[in-house]
CSV table of C-alpha atoms and ligand atoms in Angstrom, one decimal:
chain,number,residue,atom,x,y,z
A,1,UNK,CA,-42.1,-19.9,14.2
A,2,UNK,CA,-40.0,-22.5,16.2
A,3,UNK,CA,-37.5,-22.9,14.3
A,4,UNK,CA,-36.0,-19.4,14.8
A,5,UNK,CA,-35.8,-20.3,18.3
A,6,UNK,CA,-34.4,-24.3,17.8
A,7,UNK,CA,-31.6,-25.5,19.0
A,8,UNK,CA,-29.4,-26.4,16.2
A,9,UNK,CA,-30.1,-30.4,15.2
A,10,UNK,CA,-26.6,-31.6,14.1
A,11,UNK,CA,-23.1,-31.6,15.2
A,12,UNK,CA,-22.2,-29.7,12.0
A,13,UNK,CA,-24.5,-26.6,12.2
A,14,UNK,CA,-22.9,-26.2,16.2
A,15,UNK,CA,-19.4,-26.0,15.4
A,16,UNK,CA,-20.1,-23.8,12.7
A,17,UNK,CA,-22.4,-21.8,14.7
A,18,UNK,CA,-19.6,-21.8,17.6
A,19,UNK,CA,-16.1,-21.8,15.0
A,20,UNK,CA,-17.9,-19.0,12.7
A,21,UNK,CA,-17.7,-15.8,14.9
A,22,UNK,CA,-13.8,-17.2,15.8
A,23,UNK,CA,-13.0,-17.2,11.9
A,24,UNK,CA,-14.6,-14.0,11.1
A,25,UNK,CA,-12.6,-12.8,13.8
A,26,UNK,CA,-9.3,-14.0,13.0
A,27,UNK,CA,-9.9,-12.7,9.3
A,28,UNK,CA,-10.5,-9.2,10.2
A,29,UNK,CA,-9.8,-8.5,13.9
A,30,UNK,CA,-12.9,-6.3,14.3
A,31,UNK,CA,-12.6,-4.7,11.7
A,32,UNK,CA,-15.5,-3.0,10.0
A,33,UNK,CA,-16.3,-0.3,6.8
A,34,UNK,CA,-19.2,1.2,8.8
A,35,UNK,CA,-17.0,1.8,12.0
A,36,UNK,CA,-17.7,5.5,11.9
A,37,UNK,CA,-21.1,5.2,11.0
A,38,UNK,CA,-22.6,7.0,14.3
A,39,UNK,CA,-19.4,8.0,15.6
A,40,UNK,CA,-17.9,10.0,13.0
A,41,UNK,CA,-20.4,9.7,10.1
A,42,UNK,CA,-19.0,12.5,7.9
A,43,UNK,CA,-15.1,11.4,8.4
A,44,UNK,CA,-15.0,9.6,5.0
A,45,UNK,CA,-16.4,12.4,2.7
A,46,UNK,CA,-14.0,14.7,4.9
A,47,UNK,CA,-11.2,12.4,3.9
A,48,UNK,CA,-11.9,11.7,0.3
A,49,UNK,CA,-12.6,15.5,-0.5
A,50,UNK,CA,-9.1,16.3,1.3
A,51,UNK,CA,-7.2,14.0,-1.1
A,52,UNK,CA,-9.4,14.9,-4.0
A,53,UNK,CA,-7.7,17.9,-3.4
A,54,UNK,CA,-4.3,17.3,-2.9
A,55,UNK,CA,-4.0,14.9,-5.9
A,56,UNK,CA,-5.3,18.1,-8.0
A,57,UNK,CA,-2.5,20.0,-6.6
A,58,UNK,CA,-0.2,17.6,-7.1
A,59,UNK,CA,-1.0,14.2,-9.1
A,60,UNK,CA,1.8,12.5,-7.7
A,61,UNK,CA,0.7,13.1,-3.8
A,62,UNK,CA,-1.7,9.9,-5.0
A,63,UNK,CA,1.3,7.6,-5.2
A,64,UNK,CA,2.8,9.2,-2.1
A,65,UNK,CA,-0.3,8.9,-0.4
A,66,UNK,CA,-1.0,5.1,-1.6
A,67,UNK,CA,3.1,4.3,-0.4
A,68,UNK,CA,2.4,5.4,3.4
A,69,UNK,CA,0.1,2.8,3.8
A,70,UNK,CA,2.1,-0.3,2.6
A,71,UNK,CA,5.1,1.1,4.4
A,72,UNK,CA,2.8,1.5,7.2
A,73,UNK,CA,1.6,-2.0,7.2
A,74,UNK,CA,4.4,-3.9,6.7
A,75,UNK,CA,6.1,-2.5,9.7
A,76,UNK,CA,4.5,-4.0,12.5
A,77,UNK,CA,1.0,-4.0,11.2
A,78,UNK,CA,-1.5,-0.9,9.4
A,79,UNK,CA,-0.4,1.0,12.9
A,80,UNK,CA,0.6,4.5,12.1
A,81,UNK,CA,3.7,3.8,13.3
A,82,UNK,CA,4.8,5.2,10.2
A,83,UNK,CA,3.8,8.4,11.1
A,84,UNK,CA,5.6,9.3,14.4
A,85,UNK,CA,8.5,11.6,14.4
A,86,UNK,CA,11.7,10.6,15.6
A,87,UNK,CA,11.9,11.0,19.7
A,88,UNK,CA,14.6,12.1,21.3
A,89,UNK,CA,14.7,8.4,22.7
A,90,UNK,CA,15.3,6.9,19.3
A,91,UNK,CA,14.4,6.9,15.3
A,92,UNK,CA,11.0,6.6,14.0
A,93,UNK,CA,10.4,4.7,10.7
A,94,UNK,CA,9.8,7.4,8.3
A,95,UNK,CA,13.6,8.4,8.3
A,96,UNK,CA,14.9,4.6,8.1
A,97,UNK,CA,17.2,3.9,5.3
A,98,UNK,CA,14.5,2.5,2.9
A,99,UNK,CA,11.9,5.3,3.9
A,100,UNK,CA,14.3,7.9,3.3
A,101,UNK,CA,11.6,9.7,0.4
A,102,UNK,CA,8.2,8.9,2.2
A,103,UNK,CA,6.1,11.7,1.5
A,104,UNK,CA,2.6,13.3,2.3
A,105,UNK,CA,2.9,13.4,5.8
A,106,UNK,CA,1.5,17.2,6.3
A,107,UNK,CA,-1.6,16.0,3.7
A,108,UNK,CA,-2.3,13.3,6.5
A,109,UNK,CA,-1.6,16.6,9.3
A,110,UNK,CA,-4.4,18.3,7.6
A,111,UNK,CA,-6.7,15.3,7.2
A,112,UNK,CA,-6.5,14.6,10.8
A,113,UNK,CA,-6.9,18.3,12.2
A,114,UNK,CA,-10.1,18.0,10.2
A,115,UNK,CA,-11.2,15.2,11.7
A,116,UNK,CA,-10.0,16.4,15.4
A,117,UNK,CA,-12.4,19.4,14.7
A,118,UNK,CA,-15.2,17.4,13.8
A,119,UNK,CA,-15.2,14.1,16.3
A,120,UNK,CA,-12.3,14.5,18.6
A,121,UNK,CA,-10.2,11.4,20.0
A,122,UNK,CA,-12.6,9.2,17.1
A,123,UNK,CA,-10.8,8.8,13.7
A,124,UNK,CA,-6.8,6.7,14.5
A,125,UNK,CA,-4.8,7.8,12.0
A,126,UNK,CA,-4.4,4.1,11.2
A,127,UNK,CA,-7.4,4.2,9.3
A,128,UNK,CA,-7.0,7.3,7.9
A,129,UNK,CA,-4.1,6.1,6.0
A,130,UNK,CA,-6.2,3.2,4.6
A,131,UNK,CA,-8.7,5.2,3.6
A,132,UNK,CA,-6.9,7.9,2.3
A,133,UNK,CA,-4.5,5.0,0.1
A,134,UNK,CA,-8.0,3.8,-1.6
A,135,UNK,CA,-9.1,7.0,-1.9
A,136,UNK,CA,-5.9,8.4,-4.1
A,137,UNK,CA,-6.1,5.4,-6.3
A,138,UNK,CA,-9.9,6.6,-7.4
A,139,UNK,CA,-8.3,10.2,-7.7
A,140,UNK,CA,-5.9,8.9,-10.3
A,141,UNK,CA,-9.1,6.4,-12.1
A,142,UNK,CA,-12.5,6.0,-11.8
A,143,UNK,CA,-14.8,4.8,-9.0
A,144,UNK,CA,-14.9,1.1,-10.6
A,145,UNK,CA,-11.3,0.8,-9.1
A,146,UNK,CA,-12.8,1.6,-5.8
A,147,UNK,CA,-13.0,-0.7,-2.7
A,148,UNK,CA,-14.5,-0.9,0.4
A,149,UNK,CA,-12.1,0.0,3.4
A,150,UNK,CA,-12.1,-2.1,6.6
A,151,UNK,CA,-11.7,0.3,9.6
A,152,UNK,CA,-11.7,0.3,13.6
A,153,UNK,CA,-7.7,0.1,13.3
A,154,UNK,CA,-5.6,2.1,16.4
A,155,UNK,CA,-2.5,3.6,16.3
A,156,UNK,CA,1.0,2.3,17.7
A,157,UNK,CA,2.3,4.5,20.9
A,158,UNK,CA,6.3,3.7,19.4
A,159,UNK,CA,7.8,3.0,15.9
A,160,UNK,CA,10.6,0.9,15.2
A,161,UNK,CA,13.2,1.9,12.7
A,162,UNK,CA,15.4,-1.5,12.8
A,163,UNK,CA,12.0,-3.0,11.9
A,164,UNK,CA,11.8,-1.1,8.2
A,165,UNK,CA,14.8,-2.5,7.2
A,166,UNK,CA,13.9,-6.3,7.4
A,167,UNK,CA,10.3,-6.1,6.2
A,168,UNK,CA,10.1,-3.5,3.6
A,169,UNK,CA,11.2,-5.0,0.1
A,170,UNK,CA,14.3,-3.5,-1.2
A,171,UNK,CA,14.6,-2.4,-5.4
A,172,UNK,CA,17.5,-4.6,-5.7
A,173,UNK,CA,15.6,-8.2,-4.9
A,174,UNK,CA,15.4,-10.9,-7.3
A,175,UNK,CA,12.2,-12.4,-8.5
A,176,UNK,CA,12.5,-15.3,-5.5
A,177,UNK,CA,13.0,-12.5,-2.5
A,178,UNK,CA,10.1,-10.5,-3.6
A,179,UNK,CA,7.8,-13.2,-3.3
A,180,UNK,CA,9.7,-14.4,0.1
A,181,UNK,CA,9.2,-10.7,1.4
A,182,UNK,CA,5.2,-11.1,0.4
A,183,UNK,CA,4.8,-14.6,1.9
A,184,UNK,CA,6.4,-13.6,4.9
A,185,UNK,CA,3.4,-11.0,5.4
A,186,UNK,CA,0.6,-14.1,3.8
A,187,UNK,CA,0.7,-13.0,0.4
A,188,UNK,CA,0.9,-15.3,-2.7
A,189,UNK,CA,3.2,-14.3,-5.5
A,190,UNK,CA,-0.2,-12.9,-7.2
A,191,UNK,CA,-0.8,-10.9,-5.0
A,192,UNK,CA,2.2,-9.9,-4.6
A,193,UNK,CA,2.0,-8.8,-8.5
A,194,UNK,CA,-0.9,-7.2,-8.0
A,195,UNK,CA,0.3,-4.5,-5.5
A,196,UNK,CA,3.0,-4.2,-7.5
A,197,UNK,CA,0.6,-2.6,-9.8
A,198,UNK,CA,0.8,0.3,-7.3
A,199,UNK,CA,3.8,1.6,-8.9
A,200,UNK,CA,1.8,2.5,-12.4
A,201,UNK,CA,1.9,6.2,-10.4
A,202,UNK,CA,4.8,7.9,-8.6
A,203,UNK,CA,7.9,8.5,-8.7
A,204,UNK,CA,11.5,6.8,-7.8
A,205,UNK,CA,15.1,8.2,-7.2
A,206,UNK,CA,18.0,8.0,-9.9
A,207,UNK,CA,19.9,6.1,-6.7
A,208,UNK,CA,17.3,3.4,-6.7
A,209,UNK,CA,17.8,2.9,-10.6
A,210,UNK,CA,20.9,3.6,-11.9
A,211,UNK,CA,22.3,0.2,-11.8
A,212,UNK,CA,19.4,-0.9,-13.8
A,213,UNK,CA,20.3,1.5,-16.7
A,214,UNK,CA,23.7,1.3,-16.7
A,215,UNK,CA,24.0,-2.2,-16.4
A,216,UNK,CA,21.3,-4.6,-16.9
A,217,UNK,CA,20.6,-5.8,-20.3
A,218,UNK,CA,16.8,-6.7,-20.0
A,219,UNK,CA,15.3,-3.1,-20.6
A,220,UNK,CA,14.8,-1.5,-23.7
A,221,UNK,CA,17.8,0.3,-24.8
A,222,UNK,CA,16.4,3.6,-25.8
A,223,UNK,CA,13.9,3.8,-22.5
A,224,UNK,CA,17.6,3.4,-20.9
A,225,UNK,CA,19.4,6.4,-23.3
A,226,UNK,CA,16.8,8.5,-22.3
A,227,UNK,CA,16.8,8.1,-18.2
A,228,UNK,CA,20.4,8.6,-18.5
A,229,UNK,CA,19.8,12.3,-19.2
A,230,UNK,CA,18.6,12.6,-15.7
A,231,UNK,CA,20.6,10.2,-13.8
A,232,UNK,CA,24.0,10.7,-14.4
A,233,UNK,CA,26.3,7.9,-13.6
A,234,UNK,CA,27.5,9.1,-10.5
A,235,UNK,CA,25.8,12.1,-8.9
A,236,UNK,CA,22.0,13.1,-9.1
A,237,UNK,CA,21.0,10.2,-6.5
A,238,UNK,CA,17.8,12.1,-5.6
A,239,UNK,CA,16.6,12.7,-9.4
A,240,UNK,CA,13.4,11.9,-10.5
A,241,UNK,CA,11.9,9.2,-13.1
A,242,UNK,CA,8.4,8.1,-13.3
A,243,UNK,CA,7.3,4.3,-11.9
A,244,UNK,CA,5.4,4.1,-15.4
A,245,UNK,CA,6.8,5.7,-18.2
A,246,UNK,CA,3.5,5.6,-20.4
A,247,UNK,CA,1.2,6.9,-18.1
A,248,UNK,CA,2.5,8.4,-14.6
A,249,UNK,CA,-0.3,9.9,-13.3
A,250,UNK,CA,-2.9,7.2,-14.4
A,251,UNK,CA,-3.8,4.1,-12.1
A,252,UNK,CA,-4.2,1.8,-14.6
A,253,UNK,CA,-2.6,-1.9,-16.6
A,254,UNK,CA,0.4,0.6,-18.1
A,255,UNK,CA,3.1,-0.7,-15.6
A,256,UNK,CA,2.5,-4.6,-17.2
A,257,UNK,CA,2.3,-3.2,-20.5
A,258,UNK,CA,5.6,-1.7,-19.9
A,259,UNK,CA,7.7,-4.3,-18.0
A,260,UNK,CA,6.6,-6.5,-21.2
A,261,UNK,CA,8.1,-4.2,-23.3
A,262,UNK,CA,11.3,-4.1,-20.8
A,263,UNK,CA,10.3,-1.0,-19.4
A,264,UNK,CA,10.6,-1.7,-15.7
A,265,UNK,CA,12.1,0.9,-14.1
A,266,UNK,CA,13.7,-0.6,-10.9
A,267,UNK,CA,15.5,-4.0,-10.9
A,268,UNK,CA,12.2,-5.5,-8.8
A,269,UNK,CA,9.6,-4.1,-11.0
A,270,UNK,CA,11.2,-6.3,-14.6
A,271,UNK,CA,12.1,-9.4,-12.0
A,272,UNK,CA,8.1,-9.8,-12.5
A,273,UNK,CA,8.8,-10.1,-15.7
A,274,UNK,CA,12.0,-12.0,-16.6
A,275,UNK,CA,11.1,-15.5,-17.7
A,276,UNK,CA,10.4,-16.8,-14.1
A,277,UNK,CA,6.5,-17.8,-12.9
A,278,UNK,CA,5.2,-14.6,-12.7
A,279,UNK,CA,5.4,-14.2,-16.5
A,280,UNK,CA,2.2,-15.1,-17.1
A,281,UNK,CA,0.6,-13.1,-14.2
A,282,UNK,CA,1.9,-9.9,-15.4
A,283,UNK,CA,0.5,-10.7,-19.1
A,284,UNK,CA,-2.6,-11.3,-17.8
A,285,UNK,CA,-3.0,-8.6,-15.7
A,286,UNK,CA,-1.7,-6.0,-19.1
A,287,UNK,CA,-4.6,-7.0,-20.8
A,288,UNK,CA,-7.0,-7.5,-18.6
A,289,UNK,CA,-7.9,-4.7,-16.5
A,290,UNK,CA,-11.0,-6.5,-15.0
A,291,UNK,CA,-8.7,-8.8,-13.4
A,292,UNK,CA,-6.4,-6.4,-12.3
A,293,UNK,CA,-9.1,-4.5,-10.6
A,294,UNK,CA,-10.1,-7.8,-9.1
A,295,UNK,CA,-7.3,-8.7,-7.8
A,296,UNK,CA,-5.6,-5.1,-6.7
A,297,UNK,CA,-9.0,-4.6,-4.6
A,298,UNK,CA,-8.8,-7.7,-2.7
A,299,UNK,CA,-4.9,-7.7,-2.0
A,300,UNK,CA,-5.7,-3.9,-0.6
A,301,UNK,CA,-8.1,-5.3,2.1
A,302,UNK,CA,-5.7,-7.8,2.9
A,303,UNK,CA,-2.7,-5.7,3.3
A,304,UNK,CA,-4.9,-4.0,5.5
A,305,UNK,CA,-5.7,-6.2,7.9
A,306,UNK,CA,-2.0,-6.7,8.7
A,307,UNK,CA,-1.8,-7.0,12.6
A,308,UNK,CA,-3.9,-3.7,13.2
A,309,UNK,CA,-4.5,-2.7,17.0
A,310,UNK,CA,-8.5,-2.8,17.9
A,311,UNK,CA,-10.3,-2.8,21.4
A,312,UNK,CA,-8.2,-1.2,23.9
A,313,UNK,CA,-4.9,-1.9,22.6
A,314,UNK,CA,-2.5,1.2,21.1
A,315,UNK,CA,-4.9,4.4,20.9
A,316,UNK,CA,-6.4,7.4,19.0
A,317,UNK,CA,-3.5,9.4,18.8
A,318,UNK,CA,-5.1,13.5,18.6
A,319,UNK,CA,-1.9,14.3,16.0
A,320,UNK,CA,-0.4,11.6,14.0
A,321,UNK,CA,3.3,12.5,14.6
A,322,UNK,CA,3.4,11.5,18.2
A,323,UNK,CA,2.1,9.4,21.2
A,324,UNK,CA,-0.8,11.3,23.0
B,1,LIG,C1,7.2,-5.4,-4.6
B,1,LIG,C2,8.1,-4.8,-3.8
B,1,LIG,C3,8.3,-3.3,-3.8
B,1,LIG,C4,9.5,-2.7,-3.9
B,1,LIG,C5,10.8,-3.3,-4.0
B,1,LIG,C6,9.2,-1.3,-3.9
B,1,LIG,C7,10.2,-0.3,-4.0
B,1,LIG,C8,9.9,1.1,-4.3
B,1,LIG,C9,10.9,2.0,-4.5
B,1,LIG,C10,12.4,1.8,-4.4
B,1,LIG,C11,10.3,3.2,-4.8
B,1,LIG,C12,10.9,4.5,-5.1
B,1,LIG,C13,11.5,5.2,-3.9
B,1,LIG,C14,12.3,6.4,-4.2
B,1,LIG,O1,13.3,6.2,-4.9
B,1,LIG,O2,12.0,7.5,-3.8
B,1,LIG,C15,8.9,3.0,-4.7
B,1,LIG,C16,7.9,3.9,-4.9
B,1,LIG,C17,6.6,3.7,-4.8
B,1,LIG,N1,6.0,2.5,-4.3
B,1,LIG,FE1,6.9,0.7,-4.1
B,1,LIG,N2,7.9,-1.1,-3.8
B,1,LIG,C18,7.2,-2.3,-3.7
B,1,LIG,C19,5.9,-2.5,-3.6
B,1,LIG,C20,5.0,-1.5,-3.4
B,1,LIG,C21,3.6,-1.7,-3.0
B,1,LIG,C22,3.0,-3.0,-2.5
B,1,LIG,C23,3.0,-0.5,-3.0
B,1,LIG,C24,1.6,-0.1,-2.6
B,1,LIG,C25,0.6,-1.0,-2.3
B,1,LIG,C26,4.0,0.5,-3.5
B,1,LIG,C27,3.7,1.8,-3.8
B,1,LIG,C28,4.6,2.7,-4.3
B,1,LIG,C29,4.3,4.0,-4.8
B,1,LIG,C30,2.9,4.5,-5.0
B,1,LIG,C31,5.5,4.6,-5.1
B,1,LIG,C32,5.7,6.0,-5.6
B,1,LIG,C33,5.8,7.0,-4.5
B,1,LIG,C34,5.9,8.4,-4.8
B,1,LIG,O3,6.0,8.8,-6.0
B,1,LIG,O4,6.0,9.2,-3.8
B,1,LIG,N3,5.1,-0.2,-3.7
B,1,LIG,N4,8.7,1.6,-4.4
B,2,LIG,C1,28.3,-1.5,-13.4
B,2,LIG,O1,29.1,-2.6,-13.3
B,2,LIG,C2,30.5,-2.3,-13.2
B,2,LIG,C3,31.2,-3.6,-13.2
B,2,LIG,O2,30.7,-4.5,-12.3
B,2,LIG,C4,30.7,-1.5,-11.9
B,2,LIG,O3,32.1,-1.2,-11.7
B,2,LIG,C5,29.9,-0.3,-11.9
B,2,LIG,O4,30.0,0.4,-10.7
B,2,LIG,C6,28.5,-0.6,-12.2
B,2,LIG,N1,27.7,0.7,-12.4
B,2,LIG,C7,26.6,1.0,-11.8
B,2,LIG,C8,26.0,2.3,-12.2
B,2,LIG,O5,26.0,0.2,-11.1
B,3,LIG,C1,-6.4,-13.7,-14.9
B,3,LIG,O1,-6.7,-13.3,-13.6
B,3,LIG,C2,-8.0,-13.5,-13.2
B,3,LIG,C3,-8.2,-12.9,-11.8
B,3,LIG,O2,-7.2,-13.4,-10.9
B,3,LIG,C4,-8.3,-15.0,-13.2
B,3,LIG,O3,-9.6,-15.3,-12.8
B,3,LIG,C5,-8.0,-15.6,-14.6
B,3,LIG,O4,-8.1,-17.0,-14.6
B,3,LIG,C6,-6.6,-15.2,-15.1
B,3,LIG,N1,-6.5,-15.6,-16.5
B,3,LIG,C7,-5.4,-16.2,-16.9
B,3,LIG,C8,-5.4,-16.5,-18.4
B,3,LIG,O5,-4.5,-16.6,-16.2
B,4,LIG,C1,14.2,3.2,-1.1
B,4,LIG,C2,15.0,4.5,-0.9
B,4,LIG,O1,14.4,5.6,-1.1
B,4,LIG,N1,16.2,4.4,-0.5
B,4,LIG,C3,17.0,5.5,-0.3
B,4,LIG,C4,17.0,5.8,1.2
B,4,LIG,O2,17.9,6.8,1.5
B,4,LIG,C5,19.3,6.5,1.2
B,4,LIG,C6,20.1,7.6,1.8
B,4,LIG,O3,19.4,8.7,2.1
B,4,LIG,C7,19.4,6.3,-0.3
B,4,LIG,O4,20.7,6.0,-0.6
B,4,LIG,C8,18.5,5.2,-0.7
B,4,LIG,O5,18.5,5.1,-2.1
C-alpha cells in the first residue's frame, strides 16, 4: 500500500519523474487524439463522413485535401494559416507563387460550418486539416493505412506569403535541397521519402514538368512521348498529368515502383531515385508496403506537430478564411 504513496528512492527515478512531463511536452505541445472527446465528441465522424464524400465526388479532392496540410505545416507551423484569404492589408499564403494550385478550400468551408453547427467556437480549423489529410488517405486505401491524429492545434490570426516561398520545397530541387528543405523542419532524408509517397495521388501542372520531359534523360522515353501530348512545349502551363502514372487515385507503393522504372514525374520526385543515398529507401519502400505504412504514419504525426498554437495562443477561428 505504501509504496503508491513513497517518495521516489533514487536520483534517477526523480529526474525522470520531474524531466518526463517536460519531454512529453516538448514532443507534442499538448497535443492529444481525444481532445474532442467531451467537447465535440462527434466532430471526427462529422469530418471523416464529409471527406468520404468528397473523395467519391472527386478522387482527386484526397490529394488536394492531403496537400493543404503539408503546405499548411511548413509555413509557420499546422496553423491554418493556409487557409486565410488575402486582406486588403497584404497576401495570404494560398495565392503565393508555389501555392498557386492549392485546392479544397470550400471542402474544408463545409467541414467547418458543420462543425460550427454542432459545437460552436470548439473544432480550429488547424486540426481539421490534420484530420481531414489522414482521413483522405484511408478514402483512397484501407483503414490499415490509418493513423491516429494528434489534435488541440489553434489557428494563426495572419498568414505570411514571403514565408511559402522559403519553406515550401520547389519541383526543381536536387536530391541534396530536398533533404535540406526536410531537415530544416527535423526530418531525416527517410522521412522525407516517406512523405514523398504522398504524391502516389493527385495531380501536377504541365508548367511544373515540362523541363523534365523535354529535357532530362533519366525517364522512360515512352512515359515522356506520351505526356507530351498534353504539355506542349510551350503553352498549356496549367495542363494536367497524374503524380503516379500506374495508379492515380490509389494510396499505395505505385509512386516507388514507378520512379524505379524512371517514371517520376517532376524533377524532385526521380532525384529520390537517381543513384544518390536514397536509392535504397525508395526500393525498399516499392516492395514493402508494411514499411511504407510504418513509416508514412509516423512522419504524418510528426509533420503535425510542427509549431502548432495550443493554450491561449492564436484562436478558434468560426470560418477558416479569416481572423474572427
Ligand atoms: C518532397 C518535396 C515536395 C515537392 C517538391 C512537392 C511538389 C509538388 C508539386 C510541384 C505538385 C504539383 C503542383 C501543381 O503543379 O499543381 C505537388 C502536388 C502534390 N503534393 Fe507535393 N511536393 C513535395 C512533398 C509533398 C508532401 C510532403 C506531401 C504531403 C504530405 C505532398 C502532397 C502532394 C499532393 C497530394 C499533391 C497533388 C495535389 C492535387 O492533386 O491537388 N507533397 N507537389
Ligand atoms: C531545354 O533545354 C534547352 C537548352 O538548354 C533550352 O533552350 C530549352 O528552353 C529547354 N526546354 C525546356 C522545355 O525546358
Ligand atoms: C525497410 O524499412 C523498414 C521501416 O523503416 C526498416 O525497418 C527496414 O529495416 C528497411 N529494410 C531495408 C532492407 O532497408
Ligand atoms: C508549384 C506550382 O504550382 N507553381 C506554380 C505557381 O504559379 C505560377 C504562376 O501562377 C506557376 O508558374 C507555377 O508553376
Amino acid at each position: 500500500m505504501a509504496r503508491y504513496y513513497s517518495i521516489p528512492s533514487n536520483l534517477t527515478t526523480i529526474k525522470f519523474c520531474l524531466l518526463f512531463p517536460l519531454l512529453v511536452g516538448m514532443v507534442s505541445a499538448q497535443l492529444s487524439s481525444d481532445f474532442y472527446a467531451t467537447s465535440c465528441p462527434n466532430a471526427l465522424s462529422t469530418i471523416k463522413s464529409a471527406v468520404e464524400s468528397a473523395v467519391s465526388s472527386e478522387a482527386r479532392m484526397g490529394a488536394s485535401l492531403l496537400r493543404l496540410h503539408f503546405h499548411d505545416c511548413f509555413v509557420n507551423g499546422c496553423d491554418a494559416s493556409v487557409l486565410l484569404d488575402d486582406t486588403t492589408t497584404g497576401q495570404g499564403e494560398k495565392n503565393a507563387t508555389p501555392n498557386a494550385s492549392l485546392r479544397g478550400f470550400e471542402v474544408i468551408d463545409t467541414i467547418k460550418s458543420k462543425l460550427e453547427n454542432l459545437c460552436p467556437g470548439v473544432v480550429s480549423c488547424a486540426d481539421i486539416l490534420a484530420v481531414v489529410a489522414r482521413d483522405s488517405v484511408v478514402a483512397l486505401s484501407a483503414p490499415i493505412w490509418s493513423w491516429p491524429v494528434d489534435l488541440g492545434r489553434r489557428d494563426s490570426i495572419t498568414a505570411s506569403s514571403a514565408a511559402v516561398n522559403s519553406n515550401i520545397p520547389s519541383p526543381t530541387l536536387d536530391l541534396s535541397g530536398l533533404i535540406n528543405a526536410f531537415s530544416y523542419k527535423g526530418f531525416t532524408a527517410k522521412e522525407m521519402v516517406a512523405l514523398s509517397g504522398s504524391h502516389t495521388i493527385g495531380q501536377a501542372t504541365c508548367g511544373n514538368f515540362r523541363t523534365r520531359i523535354y529535357n532530362e534523360t533519366n525517364i522512360d522515353s515512352s512515359y515522356a512521348t506520351s505526356l507530351k501530348s498534353n504539355c506542349p512545349s510551350t503553352g498549356g502551363d496549367s495542363n494536367l498529368a497524374p503524380l503516379d502514372v500506374t495508379s492515380p487515385t490509389s494510396f499505395d507503393t505505385a509512386y516507388y515502383t514507378n520512379l524505379i522504372n524512371k517514371k517520376g514525374l517532376l524533377h524532385s520526385d526521380q532525384q529520390l531515385f537517381s543513384g544518390g543515398s536514397t536509392d535504397s529507401i525508395v526500393t525498399n519502400y516499392s516492395n514493402n508496403v508494411g514499411a511504407l505504412i510504418t513509416d508514412f504514419a509516423n512522419a504524418m504525426v510528426k509533420m503535425g506537430r510542427l509549431s502548432p498554437l495550443t493554450g491561449t495562443s492564436g484562436q478558434i477561428r468560426k470560418n477558416c478564411r479569416k481572423a474572427n
